[in-house]
Short mmCIF file of N, CA and C and ligand atoms in Angstrom, two decimals:
data_model
loop_
_atom_site.label_atom_id
_atom_site.label_comp_id
_atom_site.label_asym_id
_atom_site.label_seq_id
_atom_site.Cartn_x
_atom_site.Cartn_y
_atom_site.Cartn_z
N MET A 30 0.84 -1.21 0.00
CA MET A 30 0.00 0.00 0.00
C MET A 30 0.88 1.25 0.00
N ILE A 31 0.47 2.23 -0.76
CA ILE A 31 1.24 3.47 -0.78
C ILE A 31 0.91 4.31 0.47
N LYS A 32 1.82 5.25 0.76
CA LYS A 32 1.62 6.13 1.92
C LYS A 32 1.24 7.53 1.45
N ILE A 33 0.16 8.03 1.97
CA ILE A 33 -0.33 9.36 1.56
C ILE A 33 -0.39 10.28 2.78
N ALA A 34 0.22 11.45 2.64
CA ALA A 34 0.15 12.46 3.71
C ALA A 34 -0.94 13.47 3.37
N ILE A 35 -1.75 13.77 4.35
CA ILE A 35 -2.72 14.85 4.18
C ILE A 35 -2.13 16.03 4.95
N ILE A 36 -1.78 17.08 4.22
CA ILE A 36 -1.04 18.19 4.82
C ILE A 36 -1.95 19.39 5.04
N LEU A 37 -2.08 19.76 6.30
CA LEU A 37 -2.87 20.94 6.68
C LEU A 37 -1.99 22.18 6.53
N GLY A 38 -2.35 23.03 5.58
CA GLY A 38 -1.50 24.17 5.23
C GLY A 38 -1.60 25.35 6.16
N SER A 39 -2.80 25.65 6.65
CA SER A 39 -2.97 26.84 7.49
C SER A 39 -2.42 26.60 8.88
N THR A 40 -1.64 27.58 9.38
CA THR A 40 -1.08 27.48 10.73
C THR A 40 -1.67 28.57 11.64
N ARG A 41 -2.66 29.27 11.13
CA ARG A 41 -3.26 30.43 11.80
C ARG A 41 -4.05 30.00 13.06
N PRO A 42 -4.01 30.82 14.15
CA PRO A 42 -4.92 30.55 15.26
C PRO A 42 -6.35 30.66 14.73
N ASN A 43 -7.27 29.86 15.20
CA ASN A 43 -8.68 29.87 14.75
C ASN A 43 -8.86 29.42 13.29
N ARG A 44 -7.88 28.79 12.75
CA ARG A 44 -7.98 28.33 11.35
C ARG A 44 -9.20 27.42 11.17
N ILE A 45 -9.88 27.58 10.04
CA ILE A 45 -11.01 26.70 9.75
C ILE A 45 -10.54 25.45 9.01
N GLY A 46 -9.30 25.48 8.58
CA GLY A 46 -8.75 24.36 7.83
C GLY A 46 -8.59 23.09 8.66
N GLU A 47 -8.53 23.26 9.98
CA GLU A 47 -8.31 22.09 10.84
C GLU A 47 -9.47 21.10 10.71
N GLY A 48 -10.69 21.63 10.73
CA GLY A 48 -11.87 20.77 10.58
C GLY A 48 -11.88 20.08 9.23
N VAL A 49 -11.44 20.79 8.21
CA VAL A 49 -11.41 20.23 6.85
C VAL A 49 -10.38 19.10 6.76
N ALA A 50 -9.19 19.37 7.30
CA ALA A 50 -8.11 18.37 7.22
C ALA A 50 -8.47 17.12 8.01
N LYS A 51 -9.09 17.32 9.18
CA LYS A 51 -9.47 16.15 10.00
C LYS A 51 -10.54 15.33 9.29
N TRP A 52 -11.48 16.02 8.66
CA TRP A 52 -12.52 15.32 7.88
C TRP A 52 -11.89 14.53 6.74
N ALA A 53 -10.96 15.16 6.02
CA ALA A 53 -10.31 14.48 4.89
C ALA A 53 -9.56 13.25 5.38
N TYR A 54 -8.86 13.42 6.49
CA TYR A 54 -8.08 12.31 7.05
C TYR A 54 -8.99 11.17 7.51
N GLU A 55 -10.03 11.48 8.26
CA GLU A 55 -10.94 10.43 8.78
C GLU A 55 -11.64 9.72 7.62
N THR A 56 -12.06 10.49 6.63
CA THR A 56 -12.74 9.89 5.47
C THR A 56 -11.79 8.97 4.71
N ALA A 57 -10.56 9.42 4.54
CA ALA A 57 -9.57 8.61 3.81
C ALA A 57 -9.26 7.33 4.56
N LYS A 58 -9.09 7.46 5.87
CA LYS A 58 -8.77 6.28 6.70
C LYS A 58 -9.90 5.25 6.62
N ALA A 59 -11.13 5.73 6.68
CA ALA A 59 -12.29 4.82 6.62
C ALA A 59 -12.39 4.17 5.24
N LYS A 60 -12.02 4.91 4.21
CA LYS A 60 -12.07 4.38 2.84
C LYS A 60 -11.02 3.29 2.63
N GLY A 61 -9.80 3.54 3.12
CA GLY A 61 -8.71 2.56 3.00
C GLY A 61 -8.07 2.57 1.62
N GLY A 62 -7.30 1.53 1.32
CA GLY A 62 -6.62 1.44 0.03
C GLY A 62 -5.23 2.05 0.03
N ALA A 63 -4.90 2.72 1.12
CA ALA A 63 -3.56 3.31 1.28
C ALA A 63 -3.38 3.58 2.77
N GLU A 64 -2.13 3.91 3.13
CA GLU A 64 -1.87 4.33 4.51
C GLU A 64 -1.95 5.85 4.54
N PHE A 65 -2.63 6.40 5.49
CA PHE A 65 -2.78 7.86 5.54
C PHE A 65 -2.21 8.42 6.84
N GLU A 66 -1.63 9.63 6.72
CA GLU A 66 -1.16 10.33 7.93
C GLU A 66 -1.52 11.80 7.79
N LEU A 67 -1.95 12.38 8.88
CA LEU A 67 -2.28 13.81 8.87
C LEU A 67 -1.06 14.59 9.37
N ILE A 68 -0.60 15.52 8.55
CA ILE A 68 0.53 16.36 8.95
C ILE A 68 0.04 17.80 9.13
N ASP A 69 0.25 18.29 10.33
CA ASP A 69 -0.10 19.68 10.65
C ASP A 69 1.19 20.50 10.57
N LEU A 70 1.24 21.46 9.65
CA LEU A 70 2.49 22.22 9.48
C LEU A 70 2.90 22.97 10.74
N ARG A 71 1.93 23.25 11.59
CA ARG A 71 2.25 23.88 12.88
C ARG A 71 3.25 23.06 13.67
N ASP A 72 3.09 21.73 13.61
CA ASP A 72 3.95 20.83 14.40
C ASP A 72 5.36 20.73 13.83
N GLN A 73 5.54 21.15 12.59
CA GLN A 73 6.85 21.01 11.95
C GLN A 73 7.80 22.14 12.34
N ASN A 74 7.22 23.24 12.82
CA ASN A 74 8.03 24.38 13.28
C ASN A 74 9.09 24.83 12.28
N LEU A 75 8.70 24.90 11.03
CA LEU A 75 9.66 25.35 10.03
C LEU A 75 9.77 26.88 10.08
N PRO A 76 10.99 27.43 10.10
CA PRO A 76 11.12 28.88 9.99
C PRO A 76 10.88 29.28 8.53
N LEU A 77 10.99 30.57 8.22
CA LEU A 77 10.99 30.95 6.81
C LEU A 77 12.27 30.38 6.19
N LEU A 78 12.16 29.93 4.97
CA LEU A 78 13.26 29.22 4.31
C LEU A 78 14.62 29.86 4.64
N ASP A 79 15.49 29.06 5.24
CA ASP A 79 16.81 29.58 5.66
C ASP A 79 17.95 28.66 5.20
N GLU A 80 17.72 27.97 4.09
CA GLU A 80 18.78 27.12 3.55
C GLU A 80 19.74 27.96 2.69
N PRO A 81 21.04 27.86 2.94
CA PRO A 81 21.99 28.66 2.15
C PRO A 81 22.12 28.23 0.69
N ILE A 82 21.83 26.97 0.41
CA ILE A 82 21.94 26.47 -0.97
C ILE A 82 20.54 26.08 -1.46
N THR A 83 20.24 26.40 -2.72
CA THR A 83 18.91 26.12 -3.25
C THR A 83 18.55 24.63 -3.04
N PRO A 84 17.36 24.36 -2.52
CA PRO A 84 17.00 22.98 -2.15
C PRO A 84 17.14 21.96 -3.28
N SER A 85 17.02 22.40 -4.54
CA SER A 85 17.12 21.43 -5.63
C SER A 85 18.52 20.83 -5.73
N ARG A 86 19.50 21.45 -5.07
CA ARG A 86 20.86 20.87 -5.09
C ARG A 86 21.06 19.84 -3.98
N HIS A 87 20.05 19.69 -3.17
CA HIS A 87 20.02 18.62 -2.15
C HIS A 87 21.21 18.64 -1.19
N LYS A 88 21.55 19.84 -0.74
CA LYS A 88 22.63 19.94 0.26
C LYS A 88 22.05 20.66 1.47
N TYR A 89 21.13 20.00 2.13
CA TYR A 89 20.43 20.63 3.25
C TYR A 89 21.39 20.85 4.42
N ALA A 90 21.35 22.06 4.98
CA ALA A 90 22.28 22.41 6.05
C ALA A 90 21.64 22.33 7.44
N ASN A 91 20.38 22.62 7.52
CA ASN A 91 19.75 22.77 8.84
C ASN A 91 19.05 21.50 9.31
N GLU A 92 19.11 21.34 10.62
CA GLU A 92 18.48 20.18 11.25
C GLU A 92 16.99 20.10 10.91
N HIS A 93 16.29 21.25 10.97
CA HIS A 93 14.84 21.22 10.71
C HIS A 93 14.55 20.85 9.25
N THR A 94 15.46 21.22 8.34
CA THR A 94 15.26 20.87 6.93
C THR A 94 15.45 19.37 6.73
N ILE A 95 16.49 18.85 7.35
CA ILE A 95 16.78 17.40 7.23
C ILE A 95 15.60 16.60 7.78
N LYS A 96 15.07 17.08 8.91
CA LYS A 96 13.93 16.39 9.53
C LYS A 96 12.70 16.43 8.62
N TRP A 97 12.45 17.60 8.04
CA TRP A 97 11.30 17.78 7.13
C TRP A 97 11.48 16.93 5.87
N ALA A 98 12.72 16.92 5.34
CA ALA A 98 13.00 16.12 4.14
C ALA A 98 12.77 14.64 4.42
N GLU A 99 13.20 14.20 5.59
CA GLU A 99 13.00 12.78 5.95
C GLU A 99 11.52 12.46 6.04
N LYS A 100 10.78 13.37 6.62
CA LYS A 100 9.33 13.17 6.77
C LYS A 100 8.67 13.09 5.38
N VAL A 101 8.92 14.10 4.55
CA VAL A 101 8.31 14.14 3.21
C VAL A 101 8.72 12.90 2.41
N GLY A 102 9.98 12.50 2.60
CA GLY A 102 10.53 11.37 1.85
C GLY A 102 9.84 10.04 2.12
N THR A 103 9.14 9.95 3.23
CA THR A 103 8.49 8.66 3.55
C THR A 103 7.17 8.46 2.80
N PHE A 104 6.68 9.51 2.11
CA PHE A 104 5.37 9.41 1.47
C PHE A 104 5.48 9.26 -0.06
N ASP A 105 4.44 8.64 -0.61
CA ASP A 105 4.35 8.47 -2.07
C ASP A 105 3.47 9.54 -2.70
N ALA A 106 2.60 10.12 -1.90
CA ALA A 106 1.63 11.08 -2.46
C ALA A 106 1.13 12.00 -1.34
N PHE A 107 0.54 13.11 -1.77
CA PHE A 107 0.13 14.15 -0.81
C PHE A 107 -1.23 14.72 -1.19
N ILE A 108 -2.02 14.96 -0.16
CA ILE A 108 -3.25 15.71 -0.37
C ILE A 108 -3.08 16.99 0.45
N PHE A 109 -3.02 18.10 -0.26
CA PHE A 109 -2.80 19.39 0.40
C PHE A 109 -4.15 20.04 0.71
N VAL A 110 -4.31 20.44 1.96
CA VAL A 110 -5.53 21.15 2.37
C VAL A 110 -5.14 22.62 2.47
N THR A 111 -5.65 23.40 1.54
CA THR A 111 -5.19 24.79 1.45
C THR A 111 -6.31 25.82 1.57
N PRO A 112 -6.05 26.90 2.32
CA PRO A 112 -6.95 28.04 2.26
C PRO A 112 -6.57 28.90 1.05
N GLU A 113 -7.40 29.89 0.77
CA GLU A 113 -6.99 30.88 -0.25
C GLU A 113 -6.69 32.19 0.47
N TYR A 114 -5.45 32.63 0.34
CA TYR A 114 -5.04 33.92 0.89
C TYR A 114 -4.62 34.80 -0.29
N ASN A 115 -5.28 35.92 -0.46
CA ASN A 115 -4.93 36.85 -1.54
C ASN A 115 -4.73 36.14 -2.89
N HIS A 116 -5.73 35.35 -3.22
CA HIS A 116 -5.78 34.62 -4.50
C HIS A 116 -4.65 33.62 -4.68
N SER A 117 -4.07 33.16 -3.58
CA SER A 117 -3.05 32.13 -3.69
C SER A 117 -3.16 31.20 -2.49
N THR A 118 -2.17 30.31 -2.34
CA THR A 118 -2.16 29.48 -1.14
C THR A 118 -1.59 30.29 0.02
N CYS A 119 -1.54 29.70 1.21
CA CYS A 119 -1.00 30.43 2.36
C CYS A 119 0.54 30.30 2.37
N ALA A 120 1.17 31.28 2.99
CA ALA A 120 2.64 31.33 3.00
C ALA A 120 3.24 30.11 3.69
N ALA A 121 2.57 29.61 4.73
CA ALA A 121 3.13 28.46 5.47
C ALA A 121 3.26 27.24 4.56
N LEU A 122 2.26 27.02 3.73
CA LEU A 122 2.31 25.86 2.83
C LEU A 122 3.34 26.07 1.72
N LYS A 123 3.37 27.27 1.16
CA LYS A 123 4.36 27.57 0.10
C LYS A 123 5.78 27.38 0.65
N ASN A 124 5.99 27.87 1.87
CA ASN A 124 7.30 27.75 2.52
C ASN A 124 7.68 26.28 2.72
N ALA A 125 6.73 25.49 3.19
CA ALA A 125 7.01 24.06 3.41
C ALA A 125 7.33 23.35 2.10
N LEU A 126 6.67 23.77 1.03
CA LEU A 126 6.95 23.19 -0.29
C LEU A 126 8.34 23.61 -0.78
N ASP A 127 8.68 24.88 -0.55
CA ASP A 127 9.97 25.41 -1.01
C ASP A 127 11.17 24.76 -0.32
N PHE A 128 10.98 24.34 0.92
CA PHE A 128 12.08 23.90 1.77
C PHE A 128 12.89 22.74 1.22
N VAL A 129 12.20 21.77 0.60
CA VAL A 129 12.91 20.60 0.07
C VAL A 129 12.52 20.41 -1.39
N TYR A 130 13.18 19.51 -2.07
CA TYR A 130 12.92 19.38 -3.50
C TYR A 130 12.81 17.92 -3.95
N ALA A 131 13.91 17.20 -3.84
CA ALA A 131 13.93 15.81 -4.35
C ALA A 131 12.84 14.96 -3.70
N GLU A 132 12.52 15.29 -2.46
CA GLU A 132 11.55 14.49 -1.70
C GLU A 132 10.13 14.63 -2.24
N TRP A 133 9.89 15.67 -3.05
CA TRP A 133 8.56 15.83 -3.69
C TRP A 133 8.54 15.20 -5.09
N ASN A 134 9.73 15.06 -5.68
CA ASN A 134 9.81 14.69 -7.11
C ASN A 134 9.18 13.33 -7.43
N ASN A 135 8.52 13.29 -8.58
CA ASN A 135 7.91 12.04 -9.07
C ASN A 135 6.91 11.46 -8.08
N LYS A 136 6.24 12.33 -7.41
CA LYS A 136 5.17 11.92 -6.49
C LYS A 136 3.89 12.63 -6.91
N VAL A 137 2.84 12.41 -6.16
CA VAL A 137 1.53 12.89 -6.59
C VAL A 137 0.96 13.94 -5.63
N ALA A 138 0.27 14.91 -6.20
CA ALA A 138 -0.38 15.95 -5.40
C ALA A 138 -1.87 16.01 -5.74
N GLY A 139 -2.68 16.08 -4.69
CA GLY A 139 -4.11 16.33 -4.85
C GLY A 139 -4.48 17.48 -3.92
N PHE A 140 -5.60 18.14 -4.20
CA PHE A 140 -5.92 19.36 -3.45
C PHE A 140 -7.34 19.39 -2.91
N VAL A 141 -7.42 19.80 -1.65
CA VAL A 141 -8.70 20.14 -1.02
C VAL A 141 -8.56 21.61 -0.64
N SER A 142 -9.46 22.43 -1.17
CA SER A 142 -9.29 23.87 -0.96
C SER A 142 -10.58 24.52 -0.45
N TYR A 143 -10.43 25.67 0.15
CA TYR A 143 -11.61 26.39 0.64
C TYR A 143 -11.37 27.90 0.55
N GLY A 144 -12.49 28.61 0.38
CA GLY A 144 -12.44 30.06 0.24
C GLY A 144 -13.76 30.54 -0.33
N SER A 145 -13.84 31.83 -0.67
CA SER A 145 -15.10 32.38 -1.16
C SER A 145 -15.50 31.79 -2.51
N VAL A 146 -14.51 31.39 -3.31
CA VAL A 146 -14.82 30.66 -4.55
C VAL A 146 -14.18 29.28 -4.52
N GLY A 147 -14.28 28.66 -3.35
CA GLY A 147 -13.80 27.29 -3.19
C GLY A 147 -12.29 27.14 -3.08
N GLY A 148 -11.60 28.26 -2.98
CA GLY A 148 -10.13 28.18 -2.93
C GLY A 148 -9.52 27.85 -4.28
N SER A 149 -10.32 28.04 -5.33
CA SER A 149 -9.87 27.61 -6.67
C SER A 149 -8.61 28.34 -7.14
N ARG A 150 -8.49 29.62 -6.77
CA ARG A 150 -7.32 30.37 -7.25
C ARG A 150 -6.06 29.92 -6.53
N ALA A 151 -6.21 29.51 -5.26
CA ALA A 151 -5.05 28.97 -4.53
C ALA A 151 -4.56 27.69 -5.22
N VAL A 152 -5.50 26.87 -5.65
CA VAL A 152 -5.11 25.60 -6.26
C VAL A 152 -4.49 25.82 -7.64
N GLU A 153 -4.95 26.81 -8.36
CA GLU A 153 -4.32 27.08 -9.67
C GLU A 153 -2.83 27.40 -9.47
N HIS A 154 -2.52 28.18 -8.42
CA HIS A 154 -1.10 28.46 -8.13
C HIS A 154 -0.37 27.20 -7.71
N LEU A 155 -1.04 26.41 -6.85
CA LEU A 155 -0.40 25.19 -6.35
C LEU A 155 -0.10 24.20 -7.48
N ARG A 156 -0.95 24.17 -8.48
CA ARG A 156 -0.71 23.26 -9.61
C ARG A 156 0.59 23.63 -10.34
N GLY A 157 0.81 24.92 -10.49
CA GLY A 157 2.07 25.38 -11.12
C GLY A 157 3.28 25.04 -10.25
N ILE A 158 3.13 25.23 -8.96
CA ILE A 158 4.22 24.94 -8.02
C ILE A 158 4.52 23.43 -8.04
N ALA A 159 3.46 22.63 -8.02
CA ALA A 159 3.63 21.17 -8.04
C ALA A 159 4.37 20.73 -9.29
N THR A 160 4.04 21.33 -10.41
CA THR A 160 4.71 20.97 -11.67
C THR A 160 6.21 21.26 -11.58
N GLU A 161 6.54 22.41 -11.01
CA GLU A 161 7.96 22.76 -10.85
C GLU A 161 8.67 21.79 -9.92
N LEU A 162 7.94 21.24 -8.97
CA LEU A 162 8.51 20.25 -8.04
C LEU A 162 8.45 18.83 -8.61
N LYS A 163 8.11 18.73 -9.89
CA LYS A 163 7.99 17.44 -10.59
C LYS A 163 6.97 16.53 -9.92
N MET A 164 5.86 17.13 -9.55
CA MET A 164 4.77 16.34 -8.97
C MET A 164 3.62 16.27 -9.96
N ALA A 165 3.05 15.07 -10.07
CA ALA A 165 1.88 14.90 -10.93
C ALA A 165 0.66 15.34 -10.12
N ASN A 166 -0.10 16.32 -10.65
CA ASN A 166 -1.26 16.79 -9.88
C ASN A 166 -2.55 16.29 -10.50
N VAL A 167 -3.36 15.63 -9.67
CA VAL A 167 -4.56 14.96 -10.19
C VAL A 167 -5.67 15.97 -10.50
N HIS A 168 -6.55 15.55 -11.41
CA HIS A 168 -7.63 16.41 -11.87
C HIS A 168 -8.70 16.63 -10.81
N ALA A 169 -9.08 15.55 -10.13
CA ALA A 169 -10.16 15.65 -9.13
C ALA A 169 -9.74 16.61 -8.02
N GLN A 170 -10.71 17.32 -7.49
CA GLN A 170 -10.41 18.38 -6.52
C GLN A 170 -11.63 18.55 -5.61
N VAL A 171 -11.40 18.87 -4.36
CA VAL A 171 -12.52 19.19 -3.47
C VAL A 171 -12.48 20.69 -3.22
N LEU A 172 -13.55 21.36 -3.61
CA LEU A 172 -13.66 22.82 -3.43
C LEU A 172 -14.73 23.10 -2.39
N LEU A 173 -14.39 23.83 -1.36
CA LEU A 173 -15.34 24.14 -0.30
C LEU A 173 -15.55 25.65 -0.24
N TYR A 174 -16.82 26.02 -0.13
CA TYR A 174 -17.17 27.45 -0.17
C TYR A 174 -17.42 27.96 1.25
N THR A 175 -16.69 29.00 1.63
CA THR A 175 -16.77 29.47 3.02
C THR A 175 -18.18 29.94 3.39
N ASP A 176 -18.96 30.43 2.43
CA ASP A 176 -20.29 30.95 2.78
C ASP A 176 -21.32 29.84 2.98
N ARG A 177 -21.22 28.74 2.22
CA ARG A 177 -22.26 27.72 2.35
C ARG A 177 -21.81 26.40 2.97
N ASP A 178 -20.52 26.13 2.98
CA ASP A 178 -20.05 24.85 3.51
C ASP A 178 -19.53 24.96 4.94
N PHE A 179 -19.52 26.17 5.47
CA PHE A 179 -19.05 26.39 6.84
C PHE A 179 -20.12 27.18 7.60
N GLU A 180 -20.50 26.66 8.76
CA GLU A 180 -21.47 27.37 9.59
C GLU A 180 -20.80 28.62 10.14
N HIS A 181 -21.44 29.75 9.97
CA HIS A 181 -20.89 31.05 10.40
C HIS A 181 -19.46 31.25 9.88
N TYR A 182 -19.18 30.74 8.71
CA TYR A 182 -17.86 30.88 8.07
C TYR A 182 -16.74 30.22 8.89
N THR A 183 -17.11 29.36 9.83
CA THR A 183 -16.07 28.78 10.69
C THR A 183 -16.10 27.26 10.79
N VAL A 184 -17.28 26.68 11.05
CA VAL A 184 -17.33 25.24 11.30
C VAL A 184 -17.69 24.50 10.01
N PHE A 185 -16.79 23.63 9.56
CA PHE A 185 -17.02 22.92 8.31
C PHE A 185 -18.14 21.90 8.46
N LYS A 186 -19.08 21.93 7.50
CA LYS A 186 -20.22 21.01 7.50
C LYS A 186 -20.16 20.13 6.26
N PRO A 187 -19.50 18.99 6.37
CA PRO A 187 -19.38 18.13 5.18
C PRO A 187 -20.71 17.52 4.75
N THR A 188 -20.88 17.34 3.45
CA THR A 188 -22.10 16.73 2.90
C THR A 188 -21.71 15.51 2.06
N GLU A 189 -22.72 14.80 1.59
CA GLU A 189 -22.49 13.64 0.72
C GLU A 189 -21.74 14.04 -0.56
N HIS A 190 -22.10 15.20 -1.05
CA HIS A 190 -21.48 15.75 -2.27
C HIS A 190 -19.96 15.91 -2.05
N HIS A 191 -19.59 16.45 -0.89
CA HIS A 191 -18.15 16.62 -0.60
C HIS A 191 -17.46 15.26 -0.50
N GLU A 192 -18.15 14.32 0.16
CA GLU A 192 -17.58 12.96 0.34
C GLU A 192 -17.31 12.33 -1.02
N LYS A 193 -18.28 12.50 -1.92
CA LYS A 193 -18.16 11.91 -3.26
C LYS A 193 -16.90 12.45 -3.97
N HIS A 194 -16.72 13.75 -3.88
CA HIS A 194 -15.57 14.37 -4.54
C HIS A 194 -14.26 13.98 -3.87
N LEU A 195 -14.30 13.84 -2.55
CA LEU A 195 -13.08 13.43 -1.84
C LEU A 195 -12.70 11.99 -2.21
N HIS A 196 -13.69 11.12 -2.31
CA HIS A 196 -13.42 9.73 -2.70
C HIS A 196 -12.78 9.68 -4.09
N LYS A 197 -13.30 10.48 -4.99
CA LYS A 197 -12.77 10.54 -6.36
C LYS A 197 -11.30 11.02 -6.33
N LEU A 198 -11.07 12.04 -5.54
CA LEU A 198 -9.70 12.59 -5.40
C LEU A 198 -8.76 11.52 -4.85
N ILE A 199 -9.19 10.83 -3.79
CA ILE A 199 -8.34 9.80 -3.18
C ILE A 199 -8.07 8.67 -4.17
N ASP A 200 -9.10 8.27 -4.92
CA ASP A 200 -8.91 7.20 -5.92
C ASP A 200 -7.84 7.59 -6.93
N GLN A 201 -7.89 8.84 -7.42
CA GLN A 201 -6.90 9.28 -8.40
C GLN A 201 -5.51 9.38 -7.79
N VAL A 202 -5.43 9.83 -6.55
CA VAL A 202 -4.13 9.95 -5.87
C VAL A 202 -3.53 8.56 -5.66
N ILE A 203 -4.35 7.60 -5.29
CA ILE A 203 -3.85 6.23 -5.09
C ILE A 203 -3.39 5.63 -6.42
N SER A 204 -4.20 5.84 -7.47
CA SER A 204 -3.87 5.28 -8.77
C SER A 204 -2.54 5.84 -9.30
N TRP A 205 -2.40 7.13 -9.33
CA TRP A 205 -1.15 7.74 -9.83
C TRP A 205 0.00 7.53 -8.85
N GLY A 206 -0.31 7.55 -7.57
CA GLY A 206 0.73 7.34 -6.55
C GLY A 206 1.35 5.96 -6.69
N THR A 207 0.54 4.97 -7.01
CA THR A 207 1.03 3.61 -7.21
C THR A 207 1.86 3.54 -8.50
N ALA A 208 1.35 4.18 -9.54
CA ALA A 208 2.05 4.15 -10.84
C ALA A 208 3.41 4.84 -10.74
N LEU A 209 3.48 5.96 -10.07
CA LEU A 209 4.73 6.73 -10.03
C LEU A 209 5.81 6.09 -9.17
N LYS A 210 5.43 5.18 -8.33
CA LYS A 210 6.42 4.45 -7.52
C LYS A 210 7.43 3.77 -8.44
N THR A 211 6.94 3.29 -9.58
CA THR A 211 7.82 2.58 -10.52
C THR A 211 8.84 3.55 -11.14
N VAL A 212 8.47 4.80 -11.29
CA VAL A 212 9.38 5.81 -11.86
C VAL A 212 10.53 6.10 -10.90
N ARG A 213 10.25 6.02 -9.62
CA ARG A 213 11.27 6.37 -8.62
C ARG A 213 12.25 5.23 -8.33
N VAL A 214 11.92 4.03 -8.80
CA VAL A 214 12.83 2.90 -8.52
C VAL A 214 14.15 3.11 -9.24
C1 FMN B 9 -4.39 36.97 4.62
C2 FMN B 9 -5.73 36.50 4.13
C3 FMN B 9 -6.08 36.67 2.83
C4 FMN B 9 -7.28 36.17 2.35
N1 FMN B 9 -7.57 36.28 1.02
C5 FMN B 9 -8.61 35.58 0.53
C6 FMN B 9 -8.80 35.49 -0.88
O1 FMN B 9 -8.06 36.01 -1.67
N2 FMN B 9 -9.85 34.77 -1.32
C7 FMN B 9 -10.72 34.13 -0.48
O2 FMN B 9 -11.63 33.45 -0.95
N3 FMN B 9 -10.57 34.22 0.86
C8 FMN B 9 -9.54 34.93 1.39
N4 FMN B 9 -9.36 35.00 2.73
C9 FMN B 9 -10.38 34.44 3.61
C10 FMN B 9 -10.03 33.00 3.97
O3 FMN B 9 -10.50 32.13 2.99
C11 FMN B 9 -10.66 32.64 5.32
O4 FMN B 9 -10.17 33.56 6.30
C12 FMN B 9 -10.30 31.24 5.79
O5 FMN B 9 -10.84 31.08 7.07
C13 FMN B 9 -8.80 31.05 5.85
O6 FMN B 9 -8.47 29.72 6.17
P1 FMN B 9 -7.90 29.32 7.62
O7 FMN B 9 -8.89 29.82 8.62
O8 FMN B 9 -7.85 27.81 7.63
O9 FMN B 9 -6.56 29.94 7.77
C14 FMN B 9 -8.17 35.51 3.24
C15 FMN B 9 -7.81 35.37 4.58
C16 FMN B 9 -6.60 35.82 5.03
C17 FMN B 9 -6.20 35.58 6.48
#
């Protein structure tokens, strides 16, 4: 079975993303077909990128970078849970992506996003970033609207419709995640 990390991008106090990431993780675990782990970027304590050499050269200097690289390296695929901040993803997630390079390569990215238009603009940016990191990004996507999918814009209220889209996303991530394993051998 492949290993999939569900990465919670927002590190903000009162973040609404926590409910979304926990829902995605619990739904994925119940569905099965892969091993899932929930990663909260808050727990990684990454500073703003402070590597002296560009990460693509794979000469990590800092202990926190080596630790993060080891963590990312254990997974075959990723489902990023992203808010939309100023028509893009949040800085914490972009920073975590920037920190390492080879550990993302030839792996799979899927997206669960939220915002006033479902976080769609954040994901458009993330798709470009994923491509630069040599990640295959799947077509299926879960878009959540802050006005109708969250009670008082805060508490996430999942529906059958959301579940259906999440299952589709997970299926595609597992399928491509399994296929790309052969590329990395
Ligand atoms: C700095 C900042 C910028 C934002 N910009 C956007 C935006 O461009 N589009 C949007 O739909 N929502 C935007 N929002 C609203 C967020 O979608 C909303 O605050 C959401 O709760 C953020 O996710 P989080 O609580 O998990 O951090 C922004 C919020 C913040 C904090």
